[in-house]
Amino acid sequence: MDSTTEELYHEFDGGIARHGFEDEYNSEPYLALLEQVFYMYYTDKRHETGGNPKEETQSSSLQEWRMRDRLKTVSAALVLCLNLGVDPPDIVKTNPCAKLECWVDPTTHPTQKPLEQIGKNLQQQYETLSIRTRYKQYLDPFVEDTKKFCCSLRRNAKDERILFHYNGHGVPKPTASGEIWVFNKNYTQYIPISLYDLQTWLGAPSIFVYDCSDAANIVTNFNRFIKKHEEENAELRAKDPNAIITNYSDCIQLAACGTKETLPMNPNLPADLFTCCLTTPIEIAIQFFVLQYPLPHTYSVEMAFKIPGRLQERRTPLGELNWIFTAITDTIAWNTLDRPLFKKLFRQDLMVAALFRNFLLAQRIMRVHQCHPISSPPLPDTHNHPLWQSWDLAVEMVLAQLPRLIEPAENGEPYEYQHSSFFTEQLTAFEVYLTQGAVERKAPKQLPIVLQVLLSQVHRLRALILLSKFLDLGPWAVNLALSIGIFPYVLKLLQSAAAELKPVMVFIWARILAVDTSCQSDLLKDNGYQYFIQILSPSSGIPVGNVSEHRAMCAFILSMFCKDFHQGRMVCMTPGVMNACLAHLGESDNPLLRQWACLCISQLWHDFTEAKWQGIREGAHIRLCDLVVDPVPEVRAAALYALTTFLGIPELTNDVMEIEQDVASRVLIITGDGSNMVRKELVIFFSHFIKRFENKFIVTAYEQLLHERDYMISCGRSVQESRVKGTIWRGISNGITANNGSTAKRREKHPGMSDNSIFAAVWKAILLFAVDPFAEVAQLAGIVIDYIHLAILDSPIGAAAQDVVDDISKATLRPMNFSMDDSWSDKKAPDSPSSTSKQDGYFYFSLRRSASLAQSLRNIALGYSNTDGGHTISRGHRKGGVSSTPRTPPEWNRPPEESDHLSSSTTYASAQHPVPRHFQPRPPGQTPVLPLKSKFLEWSTEYFREPQMRPTEADEPGSLDYNQRLWRRTRNEKIIMDTQPQKERASSGRWDAQAGLFNNGSQPMRLLFHQFENHLVAVDDKDIVSVWDWKASQKMNRFSNGNPKGTRITEVKFLNEDDVALLMTGSQEGVVRIYRNYESSQDIELVSAWRALTDLLPSNRSSGLVAEWQQGRGTMLVGGDVRVIRVWDAPREMCLQDIPARSGSCITSLTSEQVAGNILVAGFGDGAVRVYDRRLPHRDSMVKVWKDQKAWIVKVHMQRGGLRELVSGSVSGDVMLWDIRMDSPLRQFIAHLNGMRSLSVHEHAPVLATGSVHHDIKVWNMHSLSLEPLSTTRPYSSFLHQNRSSPITALTFHPHRMMLACAGIGDNHINMFNCDSKGGI
């Protein structure tokens, strides 16, 4: 041993990390890496939903908010029955008594003049509520005139609303039957008018105001007569279905008091107190405040008429009070009424809304004077609502300043009015709600006030920002805002040029359009869409940091504007929307902008030929093709979606055909994409392309059948025998069936029409997708294949195609049935992994599995028989057949599995096969329809329905997810701390304390412990994955991995172990599958699945797929029967690089340094161990090769913790420890003289375990110079499997605990051992 080696070896004593990592681990970049937030992989929305939009729930579905039945009160009859100077006979007035009528004292005027002045004042008061209504005064009317003007009002109003205001202070109270009184012509008698007649004269819709005593009698009888009218209408309709009827139920009533109640006669109050509350609320509210003020004061009731300003000017004291009153009454109604009633009374008609807001004040004031106003429909009592206190405060602040406001200016400087803090305080309360109370989805009380604040330029920006935060809570918040009436305000603000409003306006409109796309015509009407086009332009600027994100929102808004709206597409062509989107396709910093730029283009030219030609001139389709290799899967899918909508220009000229075929050829490069969502969009694109050129694909598919028939007949043997030739794997990557060359030669002599065409390439891609490991992709591809195969049968070559299929059926020894009846779907499918978990179409089901190229890929390339009684041919151990291998390889260079004599009691697909979330199997017998429809746009739209301003639930302190994650982190740290002291005991103690024994039910071939959960995963020799709770000795779940018959699971890993782990499996055909909720048989789901290895080499010495997961970098290293080590990136879901293996032998094991992830080590079938550095160029990436071992490498592993020991072991039994800086091993020893089958290295303790071919396990101290193991153990075997020479096939340490699990050939049991009785603590 030279001095350098001796120095490195003695690093044991100092506990220094191997390979020179000590300096790197103490460096600032490494320490900064440790401080980074732990990132979870395969947990994004596309993995949670599979790229499918969520089902609309009741809470998020759009609610009707527009006033489809909006009405106007066009006419009003102001009926005053005062008969001044004559008191009615049934009323005894007090002395003094209330005198004022419409603020007019009739005793101070001549006899006739006061009545006219009262009528004039009443009309003026009503005009402040609605200036557009036509008012007509009827002063002390007689009965004939009453009928005449009522009928005239209805005739002129047509179907609009009429107001009937009745003041009965000069006539008797309403009768018990509800009759109201007017006069005869000579004013000598009171004449009653029946409510039934009044309803008939005025019709509906109408609103009635009754200012008289016993007014509730009118309301009660009015409703009784409505029922009578409805009964008459029903009888009339029964006689004549076409008869015109009036819906009298659409009448609204406001009454001053209840039954047997008399109007107040307090001389400090007006006689028409109810009318004053309805028409002059500010003045009467101030008088009420002064009269009820409990403290000593200098206020007077006359102050109500001295407040300066105008009602319509909100910056004046009077206007501000009116503004506050409107906001308060609107808010009280919003919080007390149900939504339909609020909408009807406060949003349908301006006059009705104003009267009912003021009616709330009447409830408060008149109740103090022993009157209880009545309404129909009835309103709950609101007199004690807390917001009335805010109103009193606002009134008091104005009255406190009033003396200085009305005094002459001192020194020429007038007093400056101090505005109310009401709106500022209410906005603050709304802000508190957003930060604290929005979790429960309870409507905020301040929402109507926010709506009112939008009218003020002073508070507008703050109100909009808070409104945007509220809308960000989700569709339920958007629905609330729309129902309160926010839309007209934000539509009007699009005309504002204020730059500071642009970011928040974009955000608000994005949230609105994400929930309701019916606003397209509103944006078109006043050119509101131009607002967003201007911001989308790259040359424009908005005062916000994240400009690109707001431009992405603009692209989304314009996408929704153009979606299914031809006028929107027309107006968006000229301003250069497409040019702006194309410019943003190169936005490298914001993938959301790239995604929505693609989708905006897709909606711009969808079913719009002119826009497609504009895109062709701008090279848009080429730019989109470049994005199919974008690092973000959502952008790749969006580019494919846009290209899908690009297809279909009606005039299929040669130029158009060439362009579309060029697009199809450009997207073929991503058939091996790692994202399920992208592959699904690619299948949908191909479906449109195939539908577009249907006849050409009929020929292509027919010729493919011809080629397959020729191949099968020329081979003269079954599919099963062709697999024995060892040419099975190339078909997966090339998309064609394996053959011996005769078919290729025949094609050269007799080439088909579709050979070497884009149509053949696309068809082969679709056939490959038909065996995609992700169920949804395979199902969609199956629909495409079904459609074309049915089209072949319906075409002129249908009979010839049937003959070809019959020939193929004979070659595969399987009868075919092409009948169109649904009974075919009920027949038993071949024993394949998909047949037990997926229902295919009747025709695709038969043709794919027996006659199509897709069947050949599944049967030949994936290696299982198509006959029901055939035997699976496994490598090395073939039943009843002679191996076609030209020579037997050296014993130590063969896969150790070849010598296994398995007698498993399980079959393939004997357990449930997990499917993606929301996956819906295709109904049997369903007729295929092309083209397929994409849901990607709807799925992408959901981004703007989800909260973006607040952290996710898992990052929100106090949330359930956050607390669970915090608990898991604490538990993990405790496990690590508790197991640290056990390392010393592990390096010297015996490892033979029995800790558990489980009957797995099938042959365990690989075992894996979870770092922190009590989970032990076992995979068998076929496709079954079992999950055990090792602490409770219970099987938690058992499921099928879905790999084809004849293949096995060759790799199993955990992802995201620090939190909620996912389970990854790799199988022999090169497919990686990732599962969520793997421990639950009810909740398990397939998260992702893709073909990680596509260029599998023909080999008699196959290692299948081997992988290494790097959690810190989110990368997966994949190798096996290939010449490269493929690096897959989890966030991008794409292959980052192929590192040349620099070996002709297969890769048998992979490991890497887990922190930086740059150094990786591979073991090979010829015994070589190679070290690679990802940072170097491809040709220089191999930095070290060791060929000290000459046999198949069982495992090579670098510890995650400890001293980062690098260990390799071969089947010949030799074990070596390495330092990547050295050319020779640090230590080597023979673990087993007769051969070694398995090897496991503890991640943190300096121990390793080896399993021999003779059923014994040895545990070694890596740091000991002794050649003796710490312990030698023989695992338990059942009575029927007492074969002491069976190899140890599965062997694994727990990553932290001092535990060891193992299993041997010929026995289904899993054995667990501790270092001692405390090893599993």
mmCIF file of N, CA and C in Angstrom, residues 281-291 293 299-300 303-304 307 317-318 320-322 324-325 328 361 364 387-403 405 417-418 420-422:
data_model
loop_
_atom_site.group_PDB
_atom_site.id
_atom_site.type_symbol
_atom_site.label_atom_id
_atom_site.label_comp_id
_atom_site.label_asym_id
_atom_site.label_seq_id
_atom_site.Cartn_x
_atom_site.Cartn_y
_atom_site.Cartn_z
ATOM 1 N N PRO A 281 -84.341 60.937 3.166
ATOM 2 C CA PRO A 281 -83.789 60.191 4.300
ATOM 3 C C PRO A 281 -82.742 60.962 5.092
ATOM 4 N N ILE A 282 -81.937 61.788 4.427
ATOM 5 C CA ILE A 282 -80.853 62.469 5.142
ATOM 6 C C ILE A 282 -81.433 63.468 6.135
ATOM 7 N N GLU A 283 -82.399 64.272 5.688
ATOM 8 C CA GLU A 283 -82.954 65.299 6.548
ATOM 9 C C GLU A 283 -83.661 64.690 7.758
ATOM 10 N N ILE A 284 -84.481 63.670 7.512
ATOM 11 C CA ILE A 284 -85.230 63.088 8.623
ATOM 12 C C ILE A 284 -84.310 62.297 9.544
ATOM 13 N N ALA A 285 -83.238 61.700 8.982
ATOM 14 C CA ALA A 285 -82.292 60.952 9.814
ATOM 15 C C ALA A 285 -81.538 61.888 10.751
ATOM 16 N N ILE A 286 -81.202 63.085 10.249
ATOM 17 C CA ILE A 286 -80.495 64.043 11.095
ATOM 18 C C ILE A 286 -81.436 64.550 12.201
ATOM 19 N N GLN A 287 -82.676 64.821 11.854
ATOM 20 C CA GLN A 287 -83.637 65.261 12.881
ATOM 21 C C GLN A 287 -83.835 64.158 13.928
ATOM 22 N N PHE A 288 -83.933 62.925 13.449
ATOM 23 C CA PHE A 288 -84.094 61.809 14.379
ATOM 24 C C PHE A 288 -82.894 61.701 15.311
ATOM 25 N N PHE A 289 -81.694 61.921 14.755
ATOM 26 C CA PHE A 289 -80.474 61.858 15.570
ATOM 27 C C PHE A 289 -80.498 62.941 16.650
ATOM 28 N N VAL A 290 -80.905 64.162 16.253
ATOM 29 C CA VAL A 290 -80.917 65.272 17.210
ATOM 30 C C VAL A 290 -81.932 65.008 18.310
ATOM 31 N N LEU A 291 -83.102 64.490 17.924
ATOM 32 C CA LEU A 291 -84.145 64.253 18.912
ATOM 33 C C LEU A 291 -83.785 63.121 19.871
ATOM 34 N N TYR A 293 -80.603 62.241 20.671
ATOM 35 C CA TYR A 293 -79.255 62.382 21.220
ATOM 36 C C TYR A 293 -79.331 62.436 22.747
ATOM 37 N N TYR A 299 -77.337 71.062 19.310
ATOM 38 C CA TYR A 299 -77.876 70.756 17.991
ATOM 39 C C TYR A 299 -79.363 71.096 17.951
ATOM 40 N N SER A 300 -79.846 71.435 16.752
ATOM 41 C CA SER A 300 -81.272 71.701 16.550
ATOM 42 C C SER A 300 -81.746 70.951 15.326
ATOM 43 N N MET A 303 -80.917 72.150 11.780
ATOM 44 C CA MET A 303 -79.603 71.898 11.172
ATOM 45 C C MET A 303 -79.687 70.935 9.981
ATOM 46 N N ALA A 304 -80.732 70.111 9.981
ATOM 47 C CA ALA A 304 -80.857 69.141 8.894
ATOM 48 C C ALA A 304 -80.952 69.817 7.537
ATOM 49 N N ILE A 307 -77.059 71.851 6.103
ATOM 50 C CA ILE A 307 -75.803 71.188 5.711
ATOM 51 C C ILE A 307 -75.476 71.566 4.270
ATOM 52 N N PRO A 317 -70.257 68.006 2.193
ATOM 53 C CA PRO A 317 -70.767 67.347 3.409
ATOM 54 C C PRO A 317 -72.085 66.602 3.176
ATOM 55 N N LEU A 318 -73.036 67.258 2.493
ATOM 56 C CA LEU A 318 -74.323 66.606 2.261
ATOM 57 C C LEU A 318 -74.160 65.401 1.329
ATOM 58 N N GLU A 320 -71.494 63.604 0.901
ATOM 59 C CA GLU A 320 -70.793 62.530 1.578
ATOM 60 C C GLU A 320 -71.710 61.774 2.525
ATOM 61 N N LEU A 321 -72.589 62.518 3.224
ATOM 62 C CA LEU A 321 -73.556 61.849 4.093
ATOM 63 C C LEU A 321 -74.476 60.930 3.287
ATOM 64 N N ASN A 322 -74.935 61.430 2.161
ATOM 65 C CA ASN A 322 -75.803 60.612 1.311
ATOM 66 C C ASN A 322 -75.065 59.373 0.807
ATOM 67 N N ILE A 324 -72.537 57.865 2.325
ATOM 68 C CA ILE A 324 -72.382 56.940 3.451
ATOM 69 C C ILE A 324 -73.698 56.220 3.736
ATOM 70 N N PHE A 325 -74.809 56.979 3.665
ATOM 71 C CA PHE A 325 -76.123 56.372 3.926
ATOM 72 C C PHE A 325 -76.416 55.265 2.901
ATOM 73 N N ILE A 328 -74.301 52.209 3.749
ATOM 74 C CA ILE A 328 -74.717 51.510 4.963
ATOM 75 C C ILE A 328 -76.000 50.722 4.724
ATOM 76 N N LEU A 361 -84.389 52.732 6.868
ATOM 77 C CA LEU A 361 -84.363 53.856 7.806
ATOM 78 C C LEU A 361 -85.728 54.029 8.459
ATOM 79 N N ARG A 364 -86.213 51.859 11.344
ATOM 80 C CA ARG A 364 -85.517 52.307 12.542
ATOM 81 C C ARG A 364 -86.225 53.472 13.230
ATOM 82 N N LEU A 387 -74.362 48.596 12.014
ATOM 83 C CA LEU A 387 -73.906 49.665 11.120
ATOM 84 C C LEU A 387 -74.649 50.977 11.354
ATOM 85 N N TRP A 388 -75.823 50.929 11.997
ATOM 86 C CA TRP A 388 -76.506 52.190 12.305
ATOM 87 C C TRP A 388 -75.679 53.033 13.267
ATOM 88 N N GLN A 389 -74.868 52.395 14.075
ATOM 89 C CA GLN A 389 -73.985 53.169 14.958
ATOM 90 C C GLN A 389 -72.937 53.922 14.142
ATOM 91 N N SER A 390 -72.472 53.290 13.086
ATOM 92 C CA SER A 390 -71.532 53.993 12.198
ATOM 93 C C SER A 390 -72.209 55.178 11.541
ATOM 94 N N TRP A 391 -73.484 55.001 11.207
ATOM 95 C CA TRP A 391 -74.227 56.121 10.615
ATOM 96 C C TRP A 391 -74.367 57.269 11.625
ATOM 97 N N ASP A 392 -74.699 56.956 12.839
ATOM 98 C CA ASP A 392 -74.824 58.007 13.862
ATOM 99 C C ASP A 392 -73.506 58.749 14.041
ATOM 100 N N LEU A 393 -72.410 58.024 13.995
ATOM 101 C CA LEU A 393 -71.108 58.674 14.125
ATOM 102 C C LEU A 393 -70.844 59.611 12.959
ATOM 103 N N ALA A 394 -71.199 59.186 11.752
ATOM 104 C CA ALA A 394 -70.992 60.049 10.585
ATOM 105 C C ALA A 394 -71.839 61.313 10.685
ATOM 106 N N VAL A 395 -73.080 61.164 11.162
ATOM 107 C CA VAL A 395 -73.941 62.337 11.319
ATOM 108 C C VAL A 395 -73.366 63.276 12.371
ATOM 109 N N GLU A 396 -72.918 62.728 13.467
ATOM 110 C CA GLU A 396 -72.389 63.567 14.539
ATOM 111 C C GLU A 396 -71.142 64.323 14.090
ATOM 112 N N MET A 397 -70.305 63.686 13.287
ATOM 113 C CA MET A 397 -69.100 64.380 12.805
ATOM 114 C C MET A 397 -69.455 65.550 11.922
ATOM 115 N N VAL A 398 -70.520 65.401 11.132
ATOM 116 C CA VAL A 398 -70.937 66.521 10.281
ATOM 117 C C VAL A 398 -71.552 67.631 11.130
ATOM 118 N N LEU A 399 -72.427 67.269 12.060
ATOM 119 C CA LEU A 399 -73.059 68.296 12.902
ATOM 120 C C LEU A 399 -72.038 69.034 13.753
ATOM 121 N N ALA A 400 -70.988 68.335 14.161
ATOM 122 C CA ALA A 400 -69.962 68.995 14.978
ATOM 123 C C ALA A 400 -69.231 70.067 14.181
ATOM 124 N N GLN A 401 -69.114 69.877 12.880
ATOM 125 C CA GLN A 401 -68.412 70.858 12.046
ATOM 126 C C GLN A 401 -69.350 71.890 11.441
ATOM 127 N N LEU A 402 -70.670 71.669 11.575
ATOM 128 C CA LEU A 402 -71.626 72.517 10.853
ATOM 129 C C LEU A 402 -71.538 73.996 11.244
ATOM 130 N N PRO A 403 -71.420 74.329 12.520
ATOM 131 C CA PRO A 403 -71.336 75.767 12.835
ATOM 132 C C PRO A 403 -70.185 76.461 12.124
ATOM 133 N N LEU A 405 -68.837 75.506 9.371
ATOM 134 C CA LEU A 405 -69.052 75.478 7.924
ATOM 135 C C LEU A 405 -69.975 76.599 7.461
ATOM 136 N N TYR A 417 -63.524 71.464 5.345
ATOM 137 C CA TYR A 417 -64.313 70.343 5.841
ATOM 138 C C TYR A 417 -63.438 69.096 6.029
ATOM 139 N N GLN A 418 -63.565 68.474 7.210
ATOM 140 C CA GLN A 418 -62.834 67.240 7.491
ATOM 141 C C GLN A 418 -63.712 66.048 7.100
ATOM 142 N N SER A 420 -65.251 62.365 6.416
ATOM 143 C CA SER A 420 -65.507 61.231 7.307
ATOM 144 C C SER A 420 -64.478 60.121 7.083
ATOM 145 N N SER A 421 -64.147 59.464 8.153
ATOM 146 C CA SER A 421 -63.209 58.325 8.062
ATOM 147 C C SER A 421 -63.942 57.000 7.879
ATOM 148 N N PHE A 422 -65.255 57.102 7.582
ATOM 149 C CA PHE A 422 -66.073 55.886 7.502
ATOM 150 C C PHE A 422 -65.517 54.903 6.472
#
